[in-house]
JSON list of N, CA and C in Angstrom, two decimals:
[
{"chain": "A", "resi": 1, "resn": "MET", "atom": "N", "xyz": [23.88, -91.79, -18.31]},
{"chain": "A", "resi": 1, "resn": "MET", "atom": "CA", "xyz": [25.18, -92.44, -18.73]},
{"chain": "A", "resi": 1, "resn": "MET", "atom": "C", "xyz": [26.35, -91.50, -17.86]},
{"chain": "A", "resi": 2, "resn": "ASP", "atom": "N", "xyz": [26.89, -92.94, -17.49]},
{"chain": "A", "resi": 2, "resn": "ASP", "atom": "CA", "xyz": [28.27, -92.33, -16.62]},
{"chain": "A", "resi": 2, "resn": "ASP", "atom": "C", "xyz": [28.93, -92.07, -17.18]},
{"chain": "A", "resi": 3, "resn": "LEU", "atom": "N", "xyz": [30.31, -91.68, -15.90]},
{"chain": "A", "resi": 3, "resn": "LEU", "atom": "CA", "xyz": [31.02, -90.11, -16.20]},
{"chain": "A", "resi": 3, "resn": "LEU", "atom": "C", "xyz": [31.70, -91.21, -17.43]},
{"chain": "A", "resi": 4, "resn": "LYS", "atom": "N", "xyz": [32.37, -92.35, -17.67]},
{"chain": "A", "resi": 4, "resn": "LYS", "atom": "CA", "xyz": [33.78, -93.12, -17.97]},
{"chain": "A", "resi": 4, "resn": "LYS", "atom": "C", "xyz": [32.64, -92.92, -19.58]},
{"chain": "A", "resi": 5, "resn": "ASN", "atom": "N", "xyz": [31.31, -93.02, -19.60]},
{"chain": "A", "resi": 5, "resn": "ASN", "atom": "CA", "xyz": [30.69, -93.46, -21.28]},
{"chain": "A", "resi": 5, "resn": "ASN", "atom": "C", "xyz": [30.87, -91.80, -21.88]},
{"chain": "A", "resi": 6, "resn": "GLN", "atom": "N", "xyz": [30.94, -91.18, -21.07]},
{"chain": "A", "resi": 6, "resn": "GLN", "atom": "CA", "xyz": [30.86, -89.27, -21.31]},
{"chain": "A", "resi": 6, "resn": "GLN", "atom": "C", "xyz": [32.10, -88.98, -21.86]},
{"chain": "A", "resi": 7, "resn": "MET", "atom": "N", "xyz": [32.99, -89.73, -21.15]},
{"chain": "A", "resi": 7, "resn": "MET", "atom": "CA", "xyz": [34.61, -89.67, -21.60]},
{"chain": "A", "resi": 7, "resn": "MET", "atom": "C", "xyz": [34.97, -89.93, -22.71]},
{"chain": "A", "resi": 8, "resn": "ASN", "atom": "N", "xyz": [34.44, -91.17, -22.80]},
{"chain": "A", "resi": 8, "resn": "ASN", "atom": "CA", "xyz": [34.30, -91.63, -24.18]},
{"chain": "A", "resi": 8, "resn": "ASN", "atom": "C", "xyz": [34.03, -91.01, -25.18]},
{"chain": "A", "resi": 9, "resn": "LYS", "atom": "N", "xyz": [32.92, -90.33, -25.38]},
{"chain": "A", "resi": 9, "resn": "LYS", "atom": "CA", "xyz": [32.49, -89.86, -26.19]},
{"chain": "A", "resi": 9, "resn": "LYS", "atom": "C", "xyz": [32.70, -88.90, -26.37]},
{"chain": "A", "resi": 10, "resn": "LEU", "atom": "N", "xyz": [33.24, -87.74, -25.43]},
{"chain": "A", "resi": 10, "resn": "LEU", "atom": "CA", "xyz": [33.77, -86.76, -25.87]},
{"chain": "A", "resi": 10, "resn": "LEU", "atom": "C", "xyz": [35.38, -87.12, -26.88]},
{"chain": "A", "resi": 11, "resn": "GLU", "atom": "N", "xyz": [36.81, -88.52, -25.53]},
{"chain": "A", "resi": 11, "resn": "GLU", "atom": "CA", "xyz": [37.47, -88.01, -26.92]},
{"chain": "A", "resi": 11, "resn": "GLU", "atom": "C", "xyz": [37.54, -89.13, -27.97]},
{"chain": "A", "resi": 12, "resn": "MET", "atom": "N", "xyz": [36.18, -89.40, -29.07]},
{"chain": "A", "resi": 12, "resn": "MET", "atom": "CA", "xyz": [36.09, -89.97, -29.96]},
{"chain": "A", "resi": 12, "resn": "MET", "atom": "C", "xyz": [35.15, -88.23, -30.33]},
{"chain": "A", "resi": 13, "resn": "HIS", "atom": "N", "xyz": [35.25, -87.81, -29.82]},
{"chain": "A", "resi": 13, "resn": "HIS", "atom": "CA", "xyz": [34.88, -86.52, -30.84]},
{"chain": "A", "resi": 13, "resn": "HIS", "atom": "C", "xyz": [35.97, -85.51, -30.72]},
{"chain": "A", "resi": 14, "resn": "LEU", "atom": "N", "xyz": [36.29, -85.49, -29.55]},
{"chain": "A", "resi": 14, "resn": "LEU", "atom": "CA", "xyz": [38.25, -84.83, -29.64]},
{"chain": "A", "resi": 14, "resn": "LEU", "atom": "C", "xyz": [38.75, -85.29, -31.11]},
{"chain": "A", "resi": 15, "resn": "LYS", "atom": "N", "xyz": [38.88, -86.43, -31.28]},
{"chain": "A", "resi": 15, "resn": "LYS", "atom": "CA", "xyz": [40.17, -87.10, -32.25]},
{"chain": "A", "resi": 15, "resn": "LYS", "atom": "C", "xyz": [39.12, -86.99, -33.79]},
{"chain": "A", "resi": 16, "resn": "LYS", "atom": "N", "xyz": [38.33, -87.44, -33.70]},
{"chain": "A", "resi": 16, "resn": "LYS", "atom": "CA", "xyz": [37.65, -86.65, -34.83]},
{"chain": "A", "resi": 16, "resn": "LYS", "atom": "C", "xyz": [38.08, -84.88, -35.52]},
{"chain": "A", "resi": 17, "resn": "LEU", "atom": "N", "xyz": [37.55, -84.51, -34.29]},
{"chain": "A", "resi": 17, "resn": "LEU", "atom": "CA", "xyz": [38.14, -82.37, -34.55]},
{"chain": "A", "resi": 17, "resn": "LEU", "atom": "C", "xyz": [39.30, -82.16, -34.77]},
{"chain": "A", "resi": 18, "resn": "GLU", "atom": "N", "xyz": [40.38, -83.44, -33.67]},
{"chain": "A", "resi": 18, "resn": "GLU", "atom": "CA", "xyz": [42.00, -82.96, -34.42]},
{"chain": "A", "resi": 18, "resn": "GLU", "atom": "C", "xyz": [42.22, -83.92, -35.70]},
{"chain": "A", "resi": 19, "resn": "GLU", "atom": "N", "xyz": [41.39, -84.67, -36.53]},
{"chain": "A", "resi": 19, "resn": "GLU", "atom": "CA", "xyz": [41.40, -85.11, -37.43]},
{"chain": "A", "resi": 19, "resn": "GLU", "atom": "C", "xyz": [41.30, -83.72, -38.61]},
{"chain": "A", "resi": 20, "resn": "GLN", "atom": "N", "xyz": [40.18, -83.60, -38.46]},
{"chain": "A", "resi": 20, "resn": "GLN", "atom": "CA", "xyz": [39.62, -81.95, -39.61]},
{"chain": "A", "resi": 20, "resn": "GLN", "atom": "C", "xyz": [40.66, -81.36, -39.43]},
{"chain": "A", "resi": 21, "resn": "ILE", "atom": "N", "xyz": [41.18, -80.55, -38.00]},
{"chain": "A", "resi": 21, "resn": "ILE", "atom": "CA", "xyz": [42.49, -80.38, -38.10]},
{"chain": "A", "resi": 21, "resn": "ILE", "atom": "C", "xyz": [42.84, -79.66, -39.01]},
{"chain": "A", "resi": 22, "resn": "ASN", "atom": "N", "xyz": [43.48, -81.70, -38.81]},
{"chain": "A", "resi": 22, "resn": "ASN", "atom": "CA", "xyz": [44.97, -81.33, -39.49]},
{"chain": "A", "resi": 22, "resn": "ASN", "atom": "C", "xyz": [45.01, -81.57, -40.90]},
{"chain": "A", "resi": 23, "resn": "GLU", "atom": "N", "xyz": [43.72, -82.05, -41.66]},
{"chain": "A", "resi": 23, "resn": "GLU", "atom": "CA", "xyz": [43.41, -81.93, -42.93]},
{"chain": "A", "resi": 23, "resn": "GLU", "atom": "C", "xyz": [43.33, -80.63, -43.34]},
{"chain": "A", "resi": 24, "resn": "LEU", "atom": "N", "xyz": [42.25, -80.13, -42.74]},
{"chain": "A", "resi": 24, "resn": "LEU", "atom": "CA", "xyz": [42.22, -78.17, -42.90]},
{"chain": "A", "resi": 24, "resn": "LEU", "atom": "C", "xyz": [43.98, -78.14, -43.10]},
{"chain": "A", "resi": 25, "resn": "GLN", "atom": "N", "xyz": [44.95, -77.97, -41.88]},
{"chain": "A", "resi": 25, "resn": "GLN", "atom": "CA", "xyz": [45.79, -77.41, -41.47]},
{"chain": "A", "resi": 25, "resn": "GLN", "atom": "C", "xyz": [47.42, -78.45, -43.12]},
{"chain": "A", "resi": 26, "resn": "GLN", "atom": "N", "xyz": [46.67, -79.39, -43.02]},
{"chain": "A", "resi": 26, "resn": "GLN", "atom": "CA", "xyz": [47.78, -80.24, -44.68]},
{"chain": "A", "resi": 26, "resn": "GLN", "atom": "C", "xyz": [47.35, -79.43, -45.62]},
{"chain": "A", "resi": 27, "resn": "LYS", "atom": "N", "xyz": [46.03, -78.72, -46.21]},
{"chain": "A", "resi": 27, "resn": "LYS", "atom": "CA", "xyz": [45.66, -78.15, -47.63]},
{"chain": "A", "resi": 27, "resn": "LYS", "atom": "C", "xyz": [45.74, -76.76, -47.58]},
{"chain": "A", "resi": 28, "resn": "CYS", "atom": "N", "xyz": [46.49, -76.20, -46.35]},
{"chain": "A", "resi": 28, "resn": "CYS", "atom": "CA", "xyz": [46.85, -74.86, -46.31]},
{"chain": "A", "resi": 28, "resn": "CYS", "atom": "C", "xyz": [48.39, -74.46, -46.71]},
{"chain": "A", "resi": 29, "resn": "ASN", "atom": "N", "xyz": [48.36, -73.63, -47.11]},
{"chain": "A", "resi": 29, "resn": "ASN", "atom": "CA", "xyz": [49.69, -73.12, -47.54]},
{"chain": "A", "resi": 29, "resn": "ASN", "atom": "C", "xyz": [50.72, -72.31, -47.25]},
{"chain": "A", "resi": 30, "resn": "HIS", "atom": "N", "xyz": [49.79, -71.62, -46.11]},
{"chain": "A", "resi": 30, "resn": "HIS", "atom": "CA", "xyz": [50.51, -71.04, -45.02]},
{"chain": "A", "resi": 30, "resn": "HIS", "atom": "C", "xyz": [51.38, -69.91, -45.04]},
{"chain": "A", "resi": 31, "resn": "PRO", "atom": "N", "xyz": [49.90, -68.44, -45.73]},
{"chain": "A", "resi": 31, "resn": "PRO", "atom": "CA", "xyz": [50.53, -67.95, -46.01]},
{"chain": "A", "resi": 31, "resn": "PRO", "atom": "C", "xyz": [51.05, -66.59, -45.45]},
{"chain": "A", "resi": 32, "resn": "ILE", "atom": "N", "xyz": [50.62, -66.58, -44.15]},
{"chain": "A", "resi": 32, "resn": "ILE", "atom": "CA", "xyz": [50.91, -65.23, -43.70]},
{"chain": "A", "resi": 32, "resn": "ILE", "atom": "C", "xyz": [51.55, -65.94, -42.44]},
{"chain": "A", "resi": 33, "resn": "GLN", "atom": "N", "xyz": [53.00, -66.22, -42.17]},
{"chain": "A", "resi": 33, "resn": "GLN", "atom": "CA", "xyz": [53.05, -66.95, -41.00]},
{"chain": "A", "resi": 33, "resn": "GLN", "atom": "C", "xyz": [53.77, -65.71, -39.70]},
{"chain": "A", "resi": 34, "resn": "LYS", "atom": "N", "xyz": [53.80, -65.88, -38.51]},
{"chain": "A", "resi": 34, "resn": "LYS", "atom": "CA", "xyz": [54.04, -65.11, -37.24]},
{"chain": "A", "resi": 34, "resn": "LYS", "atom": "C", "xyz": [54.43, -65.89, -36.06]},
{"chain": "A", "resi": 35, "resn": "ALA", "atom": "N", "xyz": [55.16, -64.97, -35.29]},
{"chain": "A", "resi": 35, "resn": "ALA", "atom": "CA", "xyz": [56.15, -65.44, -33.98]},
{"chain": "A", "resi": 35, "resn": "ALA", "atom": "C", "xyz": [54.32, -65.63, -32.97]},
{"chain": "A", "resi": 36, "resn": "ALA", "atom": "N", "xyz": [54.66, -67.03, -32.67]},
{"chain": "A", "resi": 36, "resn": "ALA", "atom": "CA", "xyz": [53.75, -66.43, -31.45]},
{"chain": "A", "resi": 36, "resn": "ALA", "atom": "C", "xyz": [54.10, -67.69, -30.26]},
{"chain": "A", "resi": 37, "resn": "PHE", "atom": "N", "xyz": [53.33, -67.72, -29.00]},
{"chain": "A", "resi": 37, "resn": "PHE", "atom": "CA", "xyz": [53.97, -69.21, -28.04]},
{"chain": "A", "resi": 37, "resn": "PHE", "atom": "C", "xyz": [53.43, -69.99, -28.09]},
{"chain": "A", "resi": 38, "resn": "ARG", "atom": "N", "xyz": [53.78, -71.34, -28.45]},
{"chain": "A", "resi": 38, "resn": "ARG", "atom": "CA", "xyz": [53.22, -73.05, -27.99]},
{"chain": "A", "resi": 38, "resn": "ARG", "atom": "C", "xyz": [53.66, -73.57, -27.40]},
{"chain": "A", "resi": 39, "resn": "ARG", "atom": "N", "xyz": [52.89, -74.50, -27.12]},
{"chain": "A", "resi": 39, "resn": "ARG", "atom": "CA", "xyz": [53.48, -75.28, -25.82]},
{"chain": "A", "resi": 39, "resn": "ARG", "atom": "C", "xyz": [53.00, -76.63, -26.71]},
{"chain": "A", "resi": 40, "resn": "PRO", "atom": "N", "xyz": [54.82, -77.40, -26.34]},
{"chain": "A", "resi": 40, "resn": "PRO", "atom": "CA", "xyz": [55.19, -78.21, -27.78]},
{"chain": "A", "resi": 40, "resn": "PRO", "atom": "C", "xyz": [54.85, -79.19, -26.04]},
{"chain": "A", "resi": 41, "resn": "GLN", "atom": "N", "xyz": [54.14, -80.58, -26.90]},
{"chain": "A", "resi": 41, "resn": "GLN", "atom": "CA", "xyz": [53.72, -81.64, -26.00]},
{"chain": "A", "resi": 41, "resn": "GLN", "atom": "C", "xyz": [54.31, -82.15, -24.42]},
{"chain": "A", "resi": 42, "resn": "THR", "atom": "N", "xyz": [56.05, -81.31, -24.20]},
{"chain": "A", "resi": 42, "resn": "THR", "atom": "CA", "xyz": [56.53, -81.94, -23.41]},
{"chain": "A", "resi": 42, "resn": "THR", "atom": "C", "xyz": [57.26, -80.99, -23.28]},
{"chain": "A", "resi": 43, "resn": "SER", "atom": "N", "xyz": [57.23, -79.30, -22.81]},
{"chain": "A", "resi": 43, "resn": "SER", "atom": "CA", "xyz": [57.92, -79.04, -22.54]},
{"chain": "A", "resi": 43, "resn": "SER", "atom": "C", "xyz": [57.34, -77.32, -22.62]},
{"chain": "A", "resi": 44, "resn": "SER", "atom": "N", "xyz": [57.40, -76.70, -21.68]},
{"chain": "A", "resi": 44, "resn": "SER", "atom": "CA", "xyz": [57.09, -75.27, -21.34]},
{"chain": "A", "resi": 44, "resn": "SER", "atom": "C", "xyz": [57.14, -74.25, -22.82]},
{"chain": "A", "resi": 45, "resn": "PHE", "atom": "N", "xyz": [56.21, -73.64, -22.91]},
{"chain": "A", "resi": 45, "resn": "PHE", "atom": "CA", "xyz": [55.92, -72.44, -23.58]},
{"chain": "A", "resi": 45, "resn": "PHE", "atom": "C", "xyz": [57.40, -71.97, -24.54]},
{"chain": "A", "resi": 46, "resn": "GLN", "atom": "N", "xyz": [57.54, -72.06, -25.40]},
{"chain": "A", "resi": 46, "resn": "GLN", "atom": "CA", "xyz": [58.70, -71.13, -26.56]},
{"chain": "A", "resi": 46, "resn": "GLN", "atom": "C", "xyz": [57.54, -70.76, -27.84]},
{"chain": "A", "resi": 47, "resn": "VAL", "atom": "N", "xyz": [58.59, -69.90, -28.23]},
{"chain": "A", "resi": 47, "resn": "VAL", "atom": "CA", "xyz": [58.26, -69.43, -29.41]},
{"chain": "A", "resi": 47, "resn": "VAL", "atom": "C", "xyz": [58.52, -70.01, -30.92]},
{"chain": "A", "resi": 48, "resn": "MET", "atom": "N", "xyz": [57.18, -69.69, -31.74]},
{"chain": "A", "resi": 48, "resn": "MET", "atom": "CA", "xyz": [57.55, -70.94, -32.34]},
{"chain": "A", "resi": 48, "resn": "MET", "atom": "C", "xyz": [56.63, -69.92, -33.71]},
{"chain": "A", "resi": 49, "resn": "ILE", "atom": "N", "xyz": [56.92, -70.42, -35.00]},
{"chain": "A", "resi": 49, "resn": "ILE", "atom": "CA", "xyz": [56.35, -69.52, -35.96]},
{"chain": "A", "resi": 49, "resn": "ILE", "atom": "C", "xyz": [55.29, -70.71, -36.86]},
{"chain": "A", "resi": 50, "resn": "ILE", "atom": "N", "xyz": [54.09, -69.90, -36.55]},
{"chain": "A", "resi": 50, "resn": "ILE", "atom": "CA", "xyz": [52.56, -70.35, -36.77]},
{"chain": "A", "resi": 50, "resn": "ILE", "atom": "C", "xyz": [51.92, -69.86, -38.42]},
{"chain": "A", "resi": 51, "resn": "CYS", "atom": "N", "xyz": [51.46, -70.29, -38.73]},
{"chain": "A", "resi": 51, "resn": "CYS", "atom": "CA", "xyz": [50.47, -69.87, -40.04]},
{"chain": "A", "resi": 51, "resn": "CYS", "atom": "C", "xyz": [49.69, -69.07, -39.52]},
{"chain": "A", "resi": 52, "resn": "ASP", "atom": "N", "xyz": [49.25, -68.46, -40.23]},
{"chain": "A", "resi": 52, "resn": "ASP", "atom": "CA", "xyz": [47.77, -66.83, -39.01]},
{"chain": "A", "resi": 52, "resn": "ASP", "atom": "C", "xyz": [47.02, -67.84, -39.28]},
{"chain": "A", "resi": 53, "resn": "ASP", "atom": "N", "xyz": [46.43, -68.35, -40.30]},
{"chain": "A", "resi": 53, "resn": "ASP", "atom": "CA", "xyz": [45.32, -68.84, -41.02]},
{"chain": "A", "resi": 53, "resn": "ASP", "atom": "C", "xyz": [44.96, -70.06, -39.97]},
{"chain": "A", "resi": 54, "resn": "CYS", "atom": "N", "xyz": [45.99, -71.22, -40.30]},
{"chain": "A", "resi": 54, "resn": "CYS", "atom": "CA", "xyz": [45.35, -72.63, -39.75]},
{"chain": "A", "resi": 54, "resn": "CYS", "atom": "C", "xyz": [46.19, -73.12, -38.25]},
{"chain": "A", "resi": 55, "resn": "GLY", "atom": "N", "xyz": [47.02, -71.60, -38.21]},
{"chain": "A", "resi": 55, "resn": "GLY", "atom": "CA", "xyz": [47.39, -71.78, -37.15]},
{"chain": "A", "resi": 55, "resn": "GLY", "atom": "C", "xyz": [48.71, -73.18, -36.52]},
{"chain": "A", "resi": 56, "resn": "LYS", "atom": "N", "xyz": [49.17, -74.17, -37.51]},
{"chain": "A", "resi": 56, "resn": "LYS", "atom": "CA", "xyz": [49.98, -74.75, -37.38]},
{"chain": "A", "resi": 56, "resn": "LYS", "atom": "C", "xyz": [51.64, -74.40, -36.89]},
{"chain": "A", "resi": 57, "resn": "VAL", "atom": "N", "xyz": [52.13, -74.88, -36.29]},
{"chain": "A", "resi": 57, "resn": "VAL", "atom": "CA", "xyz": [53.46, -75.03, -36.29]},
{"chain": "A", "resi": 57, "resn": "VAL", "atom": "C", "xyz": [54.39, -74.57, -37.25]},
{"chain": "A", "resi": 58, "resn": "VAL", "atom": "N", "xyz": [54.55, -73.91, -38.25]},
{"chain": "A", "resi": 58, "resn": "VAL", "atom": "CA", "xyz": [55.66, -74.04, -39.47]},
{"chain": "A", "resi": 58, "resn": "VAL", "atom": "C", "xyz": [57.10, -74.35, -39.19]},
{"chain": "A", "resi": 59, "resn": "ARG", "atom": "N", "xyz": [57.43, -73.80, -37.75]},
{"chain": "A", "resi": 59, "resn": "ARG", "atom": "CA", "xyz": [59.23, -73.69, -38.11]},
{"chain": "A", "resi": 59, "resn": "ARG", "atom": "C", "xyz": [59.40, -73.42, -36.67]},
{"chain": "A", "resi": 60, "resn": "TYR", "atom": "N", "xyz": [60.87, -73.45, -36.25]},
{"chain": "A", "resi": 60, "resn": "TYR", "atom": "CA", "xyz": [61.64, -73.21, -35.63]},
{"chain": "A", "resi": 60, "resn": "TYR", "atom": "C", "xyz": [61.37, -71.11, -35.49]},
{"chain": "A", "resi": 61, "resn": "PRO", "atom": "N", "xyz": [62.26, -70.36, -34.94]},
{"chain": "A", "resi": 61, "resn": "PRO", "atom": "CA", "xyz": [62.31, -69.10, -35.52]},
{"chain": "A", "resi": 61, "resn": "PRO", "atom": "C", "xyz": [63.78, -68.66, -35.38]},
{"chain": "A", "resi": 62, "resn": "THR", "atom": "N", "xyz": [63.98, -68.08, -36.72]},
{"chain": "A", "resi": 62, "resn": "THR", "atom": "CA", "xyz": [65.48, -67.13, -35.96]},
{"chain": "A", "resi": 62, "resn": "THR", "atom": "C", "xyz": [65.72, -66.50, -34.77]},
{"chain": "A", "resi": 63, "resn": "LYS", "atom": "N", "xyz": [67.35, -66.67, -34.49]},
{"chain": "A", "resi": 63, "resn": "LYS", "atom": "CA", "xyz": [67.25, -65.59, -32.94]},
{"chain": "A", "resi": 63, "resn": "LYS", "atom": "C", "xyz": [66.80, -64.01, -33.13]},
{"chain": "A", "resi": 64, "resn": "ASP", "atom": "N", "xyz": [66.56, -64.07, -34.85]},
{"chain": "A", "resi": 64, "resn": "ASP", "atom": "CA", "xyz": [67.02, -62.02, -34.60]},
{"chain": "A", "resi": 64, "resn": "ASP", "atom": "C", "xyz": [64.58, -62.28, -34.83]},
{"chain": "A", "resi": 65, "resn": "GLU", "atom": "N", "xyz": [63.88, -63.63, -35.38]},
{"chain": "A", "resi": 65, "resn": "GLU", "atom": "CA", "xyz": [62.77, -63.05, -35.10]},
{"chain": "A", "resi": 65, "resn": "GLU", "atom": "C", "xyz": [62.03, -63.55, -33.64]},
{"chain": "A", "resi": 66, "resn": "GLU", "atom": "N", "xyz": [63.11, -64.73, -32.75]},
{"chain": "A", "resi": 66, "resn": "GLU", "atom": "CA", "xyz": [62.81, -64.48, -31.82]},
{"chain": "A", "resi": 66, "resn": "GLU", "atom": "C", "xyz": [62.90, -63.03, -30.88]},
{"chain": "A", "resi": 67, "resn": "ASN", "atom": "N", "xyz": [63.71, -62.37, -31.08]},
{"chain": "A", "resi": 67, "resn": "ASN", "atom": "CA", "xyz": [64.15, -61.10, -30.19]},
{"chain": "A", "resi": 67, "resn": "ASN", "atom": "C", "xyz": [63.34, -60.24, -30.43]},
{"chain": "A", "resi": 68, "resn": "GLU", "atom": "N", "xyz": [62.65, -60.06, -31.76]},
{"chain": "A", "resi": 68, "resn": "GLU", "atom": "CA", "xyz": [61.87, -59.29, -32.53]},
{"chain": "A", "resi": 68, "resn": "GLU", "atom": "C", "xyz": [60.38, -59.51, -31.73]},
{"chain": "A", "resi": 69, "resn": "PHE", "atom": "N", "xyz": [60.02, -60.51, -31.56]},
{"chain": "A", "resi": 69, "resn": "PHE", "atom": "CA", "xyz": [58.88, -60.90, -31.15]},
{"chain": "A", "resi": 69, "resn": "PHE", "atom": "C", "xyz": [59.04, -60.62, -29.44]},
{"chain": "A", "resi": 70, "resn": "LEU", "atom": "N", "xyz": [60.08, -61.06, -29.03]},
{"chain": "A", "resi": 70, "resn": "LEU", "atom": "CA", "xyz": [59.42, -60.21, -27.00]},
{"chain": "A", "resi": 70, "resn": "LEU", "atom": "C", "xyz": [60.38, -59.40, -26.97]},
{"chain": "A", "resi": 71, "resn": "GLY", "atom": "N", "xyz": [60.42, -58.60, -27.68]},
{"chain": "A", "resi": 71, "resn": "GLY", "atom": "CA", "xyz": [61.25, -56.95, -27.51]},
{"chain": "A", "resi": 71, "resn": "GLY", "atom": "C", "xyz": [62.25, -56.65, -27.30]},
{"chain": "A", "resi": 72, "resn": "LYS", "atom": "N", "xyz": [63.31, -57.99, -28.01]},
{"chain": "A", "resi": 72, "resn": "LYS", "atom": "CA", "xyz": [65.16, -57.42, -27.02]},
{"chain": "A", "resi": 72, "resn": "LYS", "atom": "C", "xyz": [65.11, -56.46, -28.15]}
]
C-alpha cells in the first residue's frame, strides 16, 4: 500500500473517530467542569473550561477561574 492510500485510510478512520467523540460529547451533561489548557485551531494554548468526563470545551473561564487555575 502506498503512502497516499495509507494517509487516506488513516484520515477516514480519524474522521469516524471524531464523529464518535462528537456524538458522545453531545450526549454528555458535563456534570464536572474544570479549567485546563486547550489549543484552539488558530491560536496558542489558552485556559478553557472543559468537561471532566468527555473533554469538550464548555466555555471560556471567568477572570477569577483563570487566575485560580494559573495560581495567581
